[in-house]
Structure formats: C-alpha cells, structure tokens
Coordinates of C-alpha atoms in Angstrom, one line a residue:
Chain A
X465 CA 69.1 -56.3 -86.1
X466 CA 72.2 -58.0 -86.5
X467 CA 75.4 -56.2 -84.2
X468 CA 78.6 -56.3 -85.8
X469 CA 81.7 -56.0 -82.8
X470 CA 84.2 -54.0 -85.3
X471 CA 86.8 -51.6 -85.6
X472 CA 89.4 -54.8 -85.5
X473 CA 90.5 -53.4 -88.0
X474 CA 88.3 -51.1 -89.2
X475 CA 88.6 -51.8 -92.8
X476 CA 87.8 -55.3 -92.4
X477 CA 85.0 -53.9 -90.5
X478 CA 83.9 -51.9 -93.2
X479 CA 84.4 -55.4 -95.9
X480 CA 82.1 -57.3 -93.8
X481 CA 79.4 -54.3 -94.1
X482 CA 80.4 -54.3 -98.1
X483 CA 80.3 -58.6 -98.1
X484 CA 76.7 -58.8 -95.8
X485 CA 75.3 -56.4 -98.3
X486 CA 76.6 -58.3 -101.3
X487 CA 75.8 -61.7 -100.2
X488 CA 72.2 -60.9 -99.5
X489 CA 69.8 -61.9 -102.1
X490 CA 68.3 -58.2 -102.5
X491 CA 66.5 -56.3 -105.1
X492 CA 66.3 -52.6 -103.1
X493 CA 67.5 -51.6 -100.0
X494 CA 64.4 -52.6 -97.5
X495 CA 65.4 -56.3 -98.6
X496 CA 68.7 -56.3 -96.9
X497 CA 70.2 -56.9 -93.4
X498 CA 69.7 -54.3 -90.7
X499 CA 72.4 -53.9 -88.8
X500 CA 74.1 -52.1 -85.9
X501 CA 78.4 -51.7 -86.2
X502 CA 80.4 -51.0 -83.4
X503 CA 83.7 -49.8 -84.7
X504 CA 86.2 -48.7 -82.1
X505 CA 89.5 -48.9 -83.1
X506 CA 90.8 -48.5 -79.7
X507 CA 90.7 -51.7 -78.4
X508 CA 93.8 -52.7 -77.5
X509 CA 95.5 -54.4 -80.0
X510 CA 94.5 -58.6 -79.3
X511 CA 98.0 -60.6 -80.3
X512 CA 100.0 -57.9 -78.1
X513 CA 97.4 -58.2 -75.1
X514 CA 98.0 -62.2 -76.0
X515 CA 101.3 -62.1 -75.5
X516 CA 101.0 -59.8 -71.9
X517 CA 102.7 -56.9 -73.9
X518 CA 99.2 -55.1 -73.8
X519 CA 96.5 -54.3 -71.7
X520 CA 93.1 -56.9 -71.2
X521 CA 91.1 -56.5 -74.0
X522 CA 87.9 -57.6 -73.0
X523 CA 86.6 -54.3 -71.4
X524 CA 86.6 -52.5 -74.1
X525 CA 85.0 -55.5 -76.5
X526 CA 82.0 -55.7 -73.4
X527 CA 81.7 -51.9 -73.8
X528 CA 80.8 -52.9 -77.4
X529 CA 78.8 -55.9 -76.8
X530 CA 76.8 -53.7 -74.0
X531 CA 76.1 -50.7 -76.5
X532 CA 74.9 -53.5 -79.4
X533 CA 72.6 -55.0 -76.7
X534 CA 71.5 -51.1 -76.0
X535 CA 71.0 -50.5 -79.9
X536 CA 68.2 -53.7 -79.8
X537 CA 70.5 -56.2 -81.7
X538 CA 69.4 -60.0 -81.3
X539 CA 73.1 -61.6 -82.2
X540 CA 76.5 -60.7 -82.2
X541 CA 79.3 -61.0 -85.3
X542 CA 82.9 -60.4 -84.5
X543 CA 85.1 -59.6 -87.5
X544 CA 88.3 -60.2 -85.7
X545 CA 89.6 -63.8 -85.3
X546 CA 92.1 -63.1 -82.8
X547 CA 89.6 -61.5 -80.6
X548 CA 87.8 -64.8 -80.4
X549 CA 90.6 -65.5 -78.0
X550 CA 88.1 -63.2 -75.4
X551 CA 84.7 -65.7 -76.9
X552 CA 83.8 -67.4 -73.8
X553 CA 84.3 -64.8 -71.4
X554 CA 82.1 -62.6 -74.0
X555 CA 79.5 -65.1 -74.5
X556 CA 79.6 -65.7 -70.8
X557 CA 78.6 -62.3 -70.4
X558 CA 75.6 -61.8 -73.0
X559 CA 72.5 -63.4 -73.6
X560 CA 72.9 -62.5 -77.5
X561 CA 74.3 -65.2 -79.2
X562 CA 78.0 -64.8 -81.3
X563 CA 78.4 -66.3 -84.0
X564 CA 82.0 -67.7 -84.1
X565 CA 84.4 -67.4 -86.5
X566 CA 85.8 -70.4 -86.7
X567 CA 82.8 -72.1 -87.1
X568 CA 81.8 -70.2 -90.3
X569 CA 85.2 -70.7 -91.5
X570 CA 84.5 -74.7 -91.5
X571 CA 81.2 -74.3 -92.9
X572 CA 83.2 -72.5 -95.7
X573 CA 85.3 -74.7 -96.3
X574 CA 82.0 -77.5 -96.7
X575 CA 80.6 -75.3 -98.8
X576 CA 83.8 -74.8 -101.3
X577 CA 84.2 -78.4 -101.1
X578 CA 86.9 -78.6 -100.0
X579 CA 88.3 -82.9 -99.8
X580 CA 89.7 -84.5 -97.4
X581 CA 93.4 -83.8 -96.1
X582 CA 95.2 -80.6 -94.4
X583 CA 94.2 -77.1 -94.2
X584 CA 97.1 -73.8 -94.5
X585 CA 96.2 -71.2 -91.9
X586 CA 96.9 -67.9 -91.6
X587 CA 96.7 -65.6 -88.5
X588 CA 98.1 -63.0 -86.0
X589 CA 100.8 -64.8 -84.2
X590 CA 97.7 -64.3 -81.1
X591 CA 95.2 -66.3 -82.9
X592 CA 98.1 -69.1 -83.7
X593 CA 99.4 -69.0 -80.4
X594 CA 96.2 -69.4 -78.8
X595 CA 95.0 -72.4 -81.0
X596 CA 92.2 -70.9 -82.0
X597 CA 91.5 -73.0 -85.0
X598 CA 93.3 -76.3 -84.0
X599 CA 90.8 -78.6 -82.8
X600 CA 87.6 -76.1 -83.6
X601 CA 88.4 -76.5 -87.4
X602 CA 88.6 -80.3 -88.0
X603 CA 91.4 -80.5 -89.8
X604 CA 95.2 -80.5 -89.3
X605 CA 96.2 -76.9 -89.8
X606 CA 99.6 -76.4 -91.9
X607 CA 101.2 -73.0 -90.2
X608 CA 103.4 -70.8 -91.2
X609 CA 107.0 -70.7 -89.0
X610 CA 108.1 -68.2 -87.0
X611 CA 110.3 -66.1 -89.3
X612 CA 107.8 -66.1 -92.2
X613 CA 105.5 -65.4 -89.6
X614 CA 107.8 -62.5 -89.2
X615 CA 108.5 -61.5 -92.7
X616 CA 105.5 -61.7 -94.3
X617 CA 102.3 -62.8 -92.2
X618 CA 102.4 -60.0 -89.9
X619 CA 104.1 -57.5 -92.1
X620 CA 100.9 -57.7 -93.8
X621 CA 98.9 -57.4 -91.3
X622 CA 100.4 -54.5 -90.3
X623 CA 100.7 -53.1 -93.6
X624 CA 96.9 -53.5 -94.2
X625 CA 96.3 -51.8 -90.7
X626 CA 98.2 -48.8 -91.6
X627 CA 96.1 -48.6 -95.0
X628 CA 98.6 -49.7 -97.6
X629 CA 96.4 -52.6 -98.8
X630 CA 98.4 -53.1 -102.1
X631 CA 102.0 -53.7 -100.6
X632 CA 100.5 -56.2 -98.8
X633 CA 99.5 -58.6 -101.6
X634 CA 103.0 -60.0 -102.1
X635 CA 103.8 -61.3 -98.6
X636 CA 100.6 -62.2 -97.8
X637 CA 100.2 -64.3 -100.9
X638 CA 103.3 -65.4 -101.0
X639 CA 102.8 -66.8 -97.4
X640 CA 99.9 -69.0 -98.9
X641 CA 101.8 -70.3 -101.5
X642 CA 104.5 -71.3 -99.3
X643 CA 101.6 -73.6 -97.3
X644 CA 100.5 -74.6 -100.6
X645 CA 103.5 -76.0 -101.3
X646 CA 103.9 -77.9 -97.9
X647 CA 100.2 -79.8 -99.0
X648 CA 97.2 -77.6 -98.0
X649 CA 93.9 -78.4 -99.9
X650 CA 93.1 -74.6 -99.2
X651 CA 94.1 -71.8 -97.2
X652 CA 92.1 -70.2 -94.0
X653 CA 92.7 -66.6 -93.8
X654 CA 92.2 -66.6 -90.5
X655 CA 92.8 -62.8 -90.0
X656 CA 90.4 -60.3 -91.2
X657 CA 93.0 -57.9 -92.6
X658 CA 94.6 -60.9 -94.5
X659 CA 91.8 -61.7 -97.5
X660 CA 91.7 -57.3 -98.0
X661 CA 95.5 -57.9 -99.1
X662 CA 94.9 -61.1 -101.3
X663 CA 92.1 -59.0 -102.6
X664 CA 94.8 -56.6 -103.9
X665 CA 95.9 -58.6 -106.6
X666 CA 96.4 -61.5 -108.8
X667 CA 93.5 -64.4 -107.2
X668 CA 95.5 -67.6 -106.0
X669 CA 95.4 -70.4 -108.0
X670 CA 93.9 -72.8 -105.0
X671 CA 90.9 -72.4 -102.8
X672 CA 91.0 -69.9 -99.9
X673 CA 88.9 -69.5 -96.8
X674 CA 88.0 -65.5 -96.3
X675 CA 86.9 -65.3 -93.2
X676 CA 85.0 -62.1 -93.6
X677 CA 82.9 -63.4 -96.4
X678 CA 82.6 -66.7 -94.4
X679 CA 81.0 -64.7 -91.1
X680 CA 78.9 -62.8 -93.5
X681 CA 77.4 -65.7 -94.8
X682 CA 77.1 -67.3 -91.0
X683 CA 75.4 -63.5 -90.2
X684 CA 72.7 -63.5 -93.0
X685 CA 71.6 -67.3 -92.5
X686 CA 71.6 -66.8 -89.0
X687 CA 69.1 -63.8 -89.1
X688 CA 66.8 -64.9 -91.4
X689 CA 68.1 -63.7 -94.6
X690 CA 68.6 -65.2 -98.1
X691 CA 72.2 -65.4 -99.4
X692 CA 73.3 -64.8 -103.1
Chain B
X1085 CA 82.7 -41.2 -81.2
X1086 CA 81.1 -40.9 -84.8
X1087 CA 77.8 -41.7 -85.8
X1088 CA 77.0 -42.8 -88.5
X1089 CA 73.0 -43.2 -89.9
X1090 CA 73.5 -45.1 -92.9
X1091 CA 71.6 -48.5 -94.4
X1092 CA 70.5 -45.9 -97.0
X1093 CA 71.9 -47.9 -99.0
X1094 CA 73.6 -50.3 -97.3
X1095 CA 76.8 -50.6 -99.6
X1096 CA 77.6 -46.9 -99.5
X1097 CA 77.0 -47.3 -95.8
X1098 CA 80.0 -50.4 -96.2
X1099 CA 81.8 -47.8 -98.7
X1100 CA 82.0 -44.8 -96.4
X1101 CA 83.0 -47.0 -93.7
X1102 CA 86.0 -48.0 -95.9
X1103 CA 86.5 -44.2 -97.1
X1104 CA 86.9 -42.8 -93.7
X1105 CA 89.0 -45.7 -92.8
X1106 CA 91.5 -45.1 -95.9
X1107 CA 91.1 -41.4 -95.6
X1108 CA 92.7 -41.1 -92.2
X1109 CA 95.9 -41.0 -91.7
X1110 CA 96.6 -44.3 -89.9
X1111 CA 99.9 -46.7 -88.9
X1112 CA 97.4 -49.0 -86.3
X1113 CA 93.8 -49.9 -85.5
X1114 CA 94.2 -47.4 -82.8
X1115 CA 94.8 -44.2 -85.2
X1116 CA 91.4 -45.0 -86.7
X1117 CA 88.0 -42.7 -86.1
X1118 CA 86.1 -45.0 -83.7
X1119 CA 82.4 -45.0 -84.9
X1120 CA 78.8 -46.6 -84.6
X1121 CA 76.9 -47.4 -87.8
X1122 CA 73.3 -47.8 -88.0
X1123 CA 72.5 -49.3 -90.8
X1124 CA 69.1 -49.9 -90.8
X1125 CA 67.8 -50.3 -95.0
X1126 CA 63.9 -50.9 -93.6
X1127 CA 64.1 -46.6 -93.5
X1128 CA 61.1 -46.2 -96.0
X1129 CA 62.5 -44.8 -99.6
X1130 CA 63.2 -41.1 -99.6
X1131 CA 62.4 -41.1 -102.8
X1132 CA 59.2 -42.3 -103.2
X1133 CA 58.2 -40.3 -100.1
X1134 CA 59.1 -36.9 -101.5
X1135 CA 57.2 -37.7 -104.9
X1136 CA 54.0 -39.2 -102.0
X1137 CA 53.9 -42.7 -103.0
X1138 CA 55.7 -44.2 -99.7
X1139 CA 55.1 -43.2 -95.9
X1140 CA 57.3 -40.9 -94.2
X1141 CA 61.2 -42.0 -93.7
X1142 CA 61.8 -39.3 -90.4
X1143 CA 60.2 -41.5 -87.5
X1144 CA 63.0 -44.1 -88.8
X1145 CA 65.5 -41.8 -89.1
X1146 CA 65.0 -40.6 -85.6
X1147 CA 64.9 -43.9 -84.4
X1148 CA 68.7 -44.1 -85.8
X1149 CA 69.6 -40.7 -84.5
X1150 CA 68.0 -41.3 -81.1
X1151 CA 70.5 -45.1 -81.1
X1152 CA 73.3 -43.0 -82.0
X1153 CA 73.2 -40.6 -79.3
X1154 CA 72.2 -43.5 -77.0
X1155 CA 76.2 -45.0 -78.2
X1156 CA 77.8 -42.1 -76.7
X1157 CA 78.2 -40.2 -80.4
X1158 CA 79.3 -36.7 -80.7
X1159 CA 78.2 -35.7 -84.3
X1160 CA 76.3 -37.6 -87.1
X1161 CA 76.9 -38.4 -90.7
X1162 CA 74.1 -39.3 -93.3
X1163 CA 75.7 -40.9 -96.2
X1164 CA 72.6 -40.7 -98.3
X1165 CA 72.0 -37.3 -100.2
X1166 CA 68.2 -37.7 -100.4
X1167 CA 68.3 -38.1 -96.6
X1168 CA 69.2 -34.7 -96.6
X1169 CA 65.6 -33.5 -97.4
X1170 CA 64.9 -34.1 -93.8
X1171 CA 67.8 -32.6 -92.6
X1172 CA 66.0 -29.5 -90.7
X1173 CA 63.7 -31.9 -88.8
X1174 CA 66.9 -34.0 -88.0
X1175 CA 69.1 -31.3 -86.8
X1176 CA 65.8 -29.6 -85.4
X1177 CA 65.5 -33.0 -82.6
X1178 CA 68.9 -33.6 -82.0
X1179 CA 71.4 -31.4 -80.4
X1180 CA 74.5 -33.6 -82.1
X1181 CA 75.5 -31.7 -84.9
X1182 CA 74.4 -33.7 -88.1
X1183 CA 77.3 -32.6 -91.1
X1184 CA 75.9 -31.5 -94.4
X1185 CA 76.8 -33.9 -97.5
X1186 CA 75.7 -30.2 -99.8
X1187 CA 78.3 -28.5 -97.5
X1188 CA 81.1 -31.5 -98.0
X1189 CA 80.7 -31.5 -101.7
X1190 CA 81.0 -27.9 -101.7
X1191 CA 84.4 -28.3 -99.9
X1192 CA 85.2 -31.1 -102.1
X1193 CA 84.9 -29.0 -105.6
X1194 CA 87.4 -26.6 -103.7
X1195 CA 89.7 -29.4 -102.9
X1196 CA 89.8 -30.2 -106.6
X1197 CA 90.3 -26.7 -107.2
X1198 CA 87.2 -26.7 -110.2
X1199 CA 87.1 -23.5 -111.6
X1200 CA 84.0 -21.3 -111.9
X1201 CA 81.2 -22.0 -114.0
X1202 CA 78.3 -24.6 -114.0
X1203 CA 78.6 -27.9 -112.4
X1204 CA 76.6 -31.5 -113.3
X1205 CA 74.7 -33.0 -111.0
X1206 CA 73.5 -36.6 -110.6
X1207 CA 71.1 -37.9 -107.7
X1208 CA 67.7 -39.6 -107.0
X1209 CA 64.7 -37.9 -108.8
X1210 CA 64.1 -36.9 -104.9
X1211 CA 67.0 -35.3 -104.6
X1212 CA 67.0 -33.0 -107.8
X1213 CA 62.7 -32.3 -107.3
X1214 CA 64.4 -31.1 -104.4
X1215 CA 66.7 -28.9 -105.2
X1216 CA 68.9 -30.2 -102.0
X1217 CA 72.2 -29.2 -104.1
X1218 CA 70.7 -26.2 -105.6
X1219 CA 71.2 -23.3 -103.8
X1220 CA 73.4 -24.3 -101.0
X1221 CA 76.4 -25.9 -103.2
X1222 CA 77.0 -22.0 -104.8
X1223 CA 77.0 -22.6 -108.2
X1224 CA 74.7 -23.4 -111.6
X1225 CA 73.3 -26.9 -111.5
X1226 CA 73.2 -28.7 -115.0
X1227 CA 70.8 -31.4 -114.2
X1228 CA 69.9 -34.5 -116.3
X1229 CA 66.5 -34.2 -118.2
X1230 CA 63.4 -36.5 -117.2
X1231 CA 63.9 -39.2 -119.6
X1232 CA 67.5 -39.5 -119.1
X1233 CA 67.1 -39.8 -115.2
X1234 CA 64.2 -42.4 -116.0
X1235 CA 66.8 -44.4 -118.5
X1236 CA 70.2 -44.2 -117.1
X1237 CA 70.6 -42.5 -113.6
X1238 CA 67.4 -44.0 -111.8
X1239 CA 68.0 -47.3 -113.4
X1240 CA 72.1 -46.9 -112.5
X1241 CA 71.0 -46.2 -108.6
X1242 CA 68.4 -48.9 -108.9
X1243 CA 71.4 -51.6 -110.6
X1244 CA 73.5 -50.8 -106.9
X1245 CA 70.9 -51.5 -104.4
X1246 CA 70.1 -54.4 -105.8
X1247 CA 74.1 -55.6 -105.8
X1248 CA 74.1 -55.3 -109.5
X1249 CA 77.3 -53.1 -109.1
X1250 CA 79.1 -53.4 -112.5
X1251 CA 75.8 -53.1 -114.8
X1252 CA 75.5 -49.7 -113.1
X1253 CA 78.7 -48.2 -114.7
X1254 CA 77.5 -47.8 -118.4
X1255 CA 74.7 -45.8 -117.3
X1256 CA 75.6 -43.8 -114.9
X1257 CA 79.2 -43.2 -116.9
X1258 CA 77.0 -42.1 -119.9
X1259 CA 74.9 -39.7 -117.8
X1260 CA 78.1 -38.3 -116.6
X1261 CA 79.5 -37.4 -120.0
X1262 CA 76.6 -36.2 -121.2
X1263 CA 76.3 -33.1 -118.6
X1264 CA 80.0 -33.1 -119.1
X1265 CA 79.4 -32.4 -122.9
X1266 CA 76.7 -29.4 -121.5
X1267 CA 79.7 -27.8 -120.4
X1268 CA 79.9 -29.3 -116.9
X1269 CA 83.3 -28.2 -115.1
X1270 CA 82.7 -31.0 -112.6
X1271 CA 80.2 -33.9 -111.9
X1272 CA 78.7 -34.8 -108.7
X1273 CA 77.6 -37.9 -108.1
X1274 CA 75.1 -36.6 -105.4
X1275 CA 73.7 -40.3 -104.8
X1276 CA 75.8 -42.1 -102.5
X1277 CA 75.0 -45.2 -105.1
X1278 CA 76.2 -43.3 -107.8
X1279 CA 80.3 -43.6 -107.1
X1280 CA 79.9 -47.4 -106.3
X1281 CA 78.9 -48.0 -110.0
X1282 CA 81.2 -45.1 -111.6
X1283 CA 84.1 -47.3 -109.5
X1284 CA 83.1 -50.5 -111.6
X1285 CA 84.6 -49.5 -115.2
X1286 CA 87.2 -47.3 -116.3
X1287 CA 87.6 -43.5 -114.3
X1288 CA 86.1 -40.8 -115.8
X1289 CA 88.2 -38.2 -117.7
X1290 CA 86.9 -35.1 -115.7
X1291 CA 86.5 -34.3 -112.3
X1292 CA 83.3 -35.8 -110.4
X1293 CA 82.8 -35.2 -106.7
X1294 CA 82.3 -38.9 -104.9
X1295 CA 80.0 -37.6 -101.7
X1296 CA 81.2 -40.9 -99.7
X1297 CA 84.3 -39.8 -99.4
X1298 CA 83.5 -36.2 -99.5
X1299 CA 81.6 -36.6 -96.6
X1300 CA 84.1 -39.1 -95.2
X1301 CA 86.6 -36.2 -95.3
X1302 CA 84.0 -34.0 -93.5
X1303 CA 83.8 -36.1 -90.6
X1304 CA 87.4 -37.1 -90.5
X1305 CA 87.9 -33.3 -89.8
X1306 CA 85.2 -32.9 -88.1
X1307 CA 86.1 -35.8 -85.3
X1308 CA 89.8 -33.8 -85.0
X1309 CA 91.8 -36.6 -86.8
X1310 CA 94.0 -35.8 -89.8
X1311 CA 93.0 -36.8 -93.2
X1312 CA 95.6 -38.8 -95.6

C-alpha cells in the first residue's frame, strides 16, 4: 500500500487521491492503487515554522509517517513541497522510502519535454527560502520577487487554504505569466495548493509543472502500477 | 480523528475527501477535519457478492476498520452505499460509531427542504436488491426498471471506476430524468459514482441528493466542526 503524508492542505490532499486514481490505467476498482492517507491538518503551518514564527514541524509529520508504517504501507508520498524542508530528517527516521517532490517535478518536466533554458517557480515563500528546488531541479529557477510574492503568490495560497479556490486563479496565474514573461520555458507549481487555483480557470498558454499530478505519477510507477 | 473506509471507489473516496474539505468552514490548514483514509479498491465488489458471484467483501472491510481504529479514529465513514449492506456486521465489531450514508441522505432531502411524496433512487443493482434505501430513508422509492439499470445506470457506475468520467454523464443524466418524469420530487444518486459522472455535463434541473457530500456533511457534524 502506498502512504500518502496529507492534510498540507487538505484539498491538495484530496487532488492527489482524485489524480492517483485518474492516472492509473484502470478498468474497475480492484485495478487501482491501494492506499493509506494521513490527513492532519494540524501540522503546524511549514513556511511560518520556516521562518521561526511557528513551532517544529517535524513531530507531527513523524506522527504521520509512524501511523502509515502502522497501517502496512511500503512507501511514503508527501503532497506538500514546503514540507520537504523536514525530508532528511524524515527519511532519516523511516525505513519506507519517500518519494520526493522535487524529483517527480523534474521527471515532469522530461516528460512534457520541456528544452533547454530556465524554469519559473512557484512556492510558499518557505520552500523558496529554503532552496528547495535550486540545485535538485537542474535548471536555473526564475522566482517571483518579494512583493509579488506578497500580492499574489501567497495570497493564493492562502485563498485556496481557506476554500475559495476560484478567487485564486487570477493572482496565481497572473504570477506565472509574469515569469513567463521574464523567459521561463515552463512553470513549476511548486506548491500543492497553487495548480488547484490554475485549475480554476482559463489553462495557460505555456507548459506548467503540477506538482500533484507529477507525485502521482512518481507514486503509481513507483508501486508497481500502470499510468494512463 | 476521522476515519474514513473508502477505495470503494477510489475517486469518490478522492471526492469526499475534497467535499469535507470544502464543506468546512475553514480560513487555514488548521481549521480542517484531520482524517485517515483507507482506500484500499482490492475490497472484493459488493455487488457481485450480494448477487453470489464474488467472495465476501467484510473480512476486507474489517481489515480497514481494524487500521482505522489502530490511527487513533473516533468514528467511521463509508463512502460507498453498497457498503452499507454490511453495515450491522461492521458496527456489530467495532465500538467506533460507523455514520449511516441512508441516514445522511435522509438529512440531506430535509436540507433541500423536498416536499412529500415519492423520491428516485439510483444505486448499484446491489444496493436496490437490497433495499438499503428502502425503508430507512422514510419515503416511496421510484427505482429504475431492470433493463434501464443494465443500459444506463450500471454501465454509468461502470464508465467512473474505470476513469471514464465524462461518458458517464449521458447515462446516468438520462436515468435521472426518467424517474424525474415518474413523478420523482428528488433524485438520489445513492452510488457514490453516480455524482462524479452527473458533475461531468450540465446540472440537473431538479433536486438530486449527492451522498459524498451528504455524508461529508454528516461527518463534518459529527467530528464537532461547523459546516460552510
């Protein structure tokens, strides 16, 4: 069984269940991935905790990790960029293996084909902060500066958090136009909350990276399974 | 914590993941119902076990219930309606409380404020052979003959498991409007596949019950959070 480490937030939690179901070649329901999801919403929130204006995080993601071992899974998915920030100290901690993020997001990008030349990423101002994709990606990453970080990046974010998905199409896209504009090929959504806004409208006219659909594919190849 | 035994199908699992998420009323991660999914699709059909042609669904059902209650869960959700036939021996071997879908639909036509007289229901061939909604839901059942389950409604749930989303609306719309022309009040769609395909085309000009998110309410409630 696959574990899914959710809640993070919970509706992108709830898109990666909808994209591993989707992306699995399946004909009834026996043909598609088993899996275990641990959605606690209470983990303290990652960027904050990033930025020392929360509590340590990584308690209450090993809580989760321990009850996936518990529930017999055999690997770990984390829906959550910014809570890769905690991957070595989980992975330190588990013999199940995680898949990472970032690493599904490049094989993404390979598999959109995606040429040569710089990427746009999007993020919490954690997972930005922290580097997460610089370096692990390959690629020069375009990002977006601090006061569009402010005005639309995180507004988003926020916005999808606190379930209004459509309001936070226009920032969020807007953002990735902007990076567009400065020469990305494509655009990482390197937040899980980010592609559920994009979804809410009009589909950009240049490739982008959704990270959830990218660690669902990662997930099915990774346990055995056959992707659409 | 809620649990949640789903996998039964795995997208309405995804889908009432996403209902109880944008049915709460939320401004952060940490407003949202934390929860444990076990979605495990390898449960044996409950269809084909009521009618004798497939083995048994409960020890796998128990086997979810038992790695729920081993996650620390307070109460359990099913959303699958033909799960439901085993709800005695469920609730019978657990002492969490296992919610009703029959009981949230019920609460659901009151929400909707449908007026007396006969309702429509849709579900598995299980679920109507039955009688899991008659009875216990309070009112006349208008149910869809044999050959209309056999052409649109089995072949509608049948279109969803196997990801074949959108080419489930036109039958499962037509089934609709057809108990609807009988003199249906309401319509529930008492196959948590059912709403996935009705949410692929245009919305249906009468009130239909969705049990994902009638259930989704349930548990919101249930859990102590407030419902948007």
């Amino acid at each position: 069984m696959l574990g899914v480490l959710g809640g993070m937030g919970p509706l992108a939690s709830a898109d990666f269940m909808r994209q591993l179901t989707l992306l699995t070649r399946a004909e009834r329901d026996q043909d598609h991935v088993p899996a275990v999801l641990w959605s606690d919403p209470r983990v303290p929130d990652r960027t904050a905790a990033r930025l020392g204006q929360a509590e340590d995080p990584l308690p209450m993601l090993m809580r989760g990790i321990r009850g996936l071992e518990q529930a017999g899974c055999r690997a770990v998915a984390i829906p959550c960029n910014t809570a890769h920030g905690w991957f070595d100290a989980m992975q330190a901690a588990t013999t199940l293996p995680i898949l990472h993020i970032v690493d599904a997001a490049r094989e993404e990008l390979e598999r959109l084909e995606v040429g040569e030349g710089p990427i746009g990423l999007m993020g919490t101002a954690g997972t930005l902060a922290m580097g997460l994709y610089q370096g692990r990606i390959g690629r020069e990453c375009l990002v977006p500066e601090a006061a569009l970080m402010d005005s639309h990046v995180s507004l988003g974010i926020a916005l999808v958090k606190a379930n209004r998905v459509r309001e936070a199409y226009a920032p969020l896209a807007e953002a990735a136009r902007i990076l567009r504009g400065r020469g990305a090929r494509a655009v990482v959504l390197g937040c899980t909350e980010i592609p559920l806004g994009i979804a809410a409208g009009e589909a950009l006219e240049f490739p982008v990276v959704d990270t959830v659909a990218a660690l669902a594919r990662a997930a099915i190849r990774h346990v055995g399974y056959a992707s659409a």
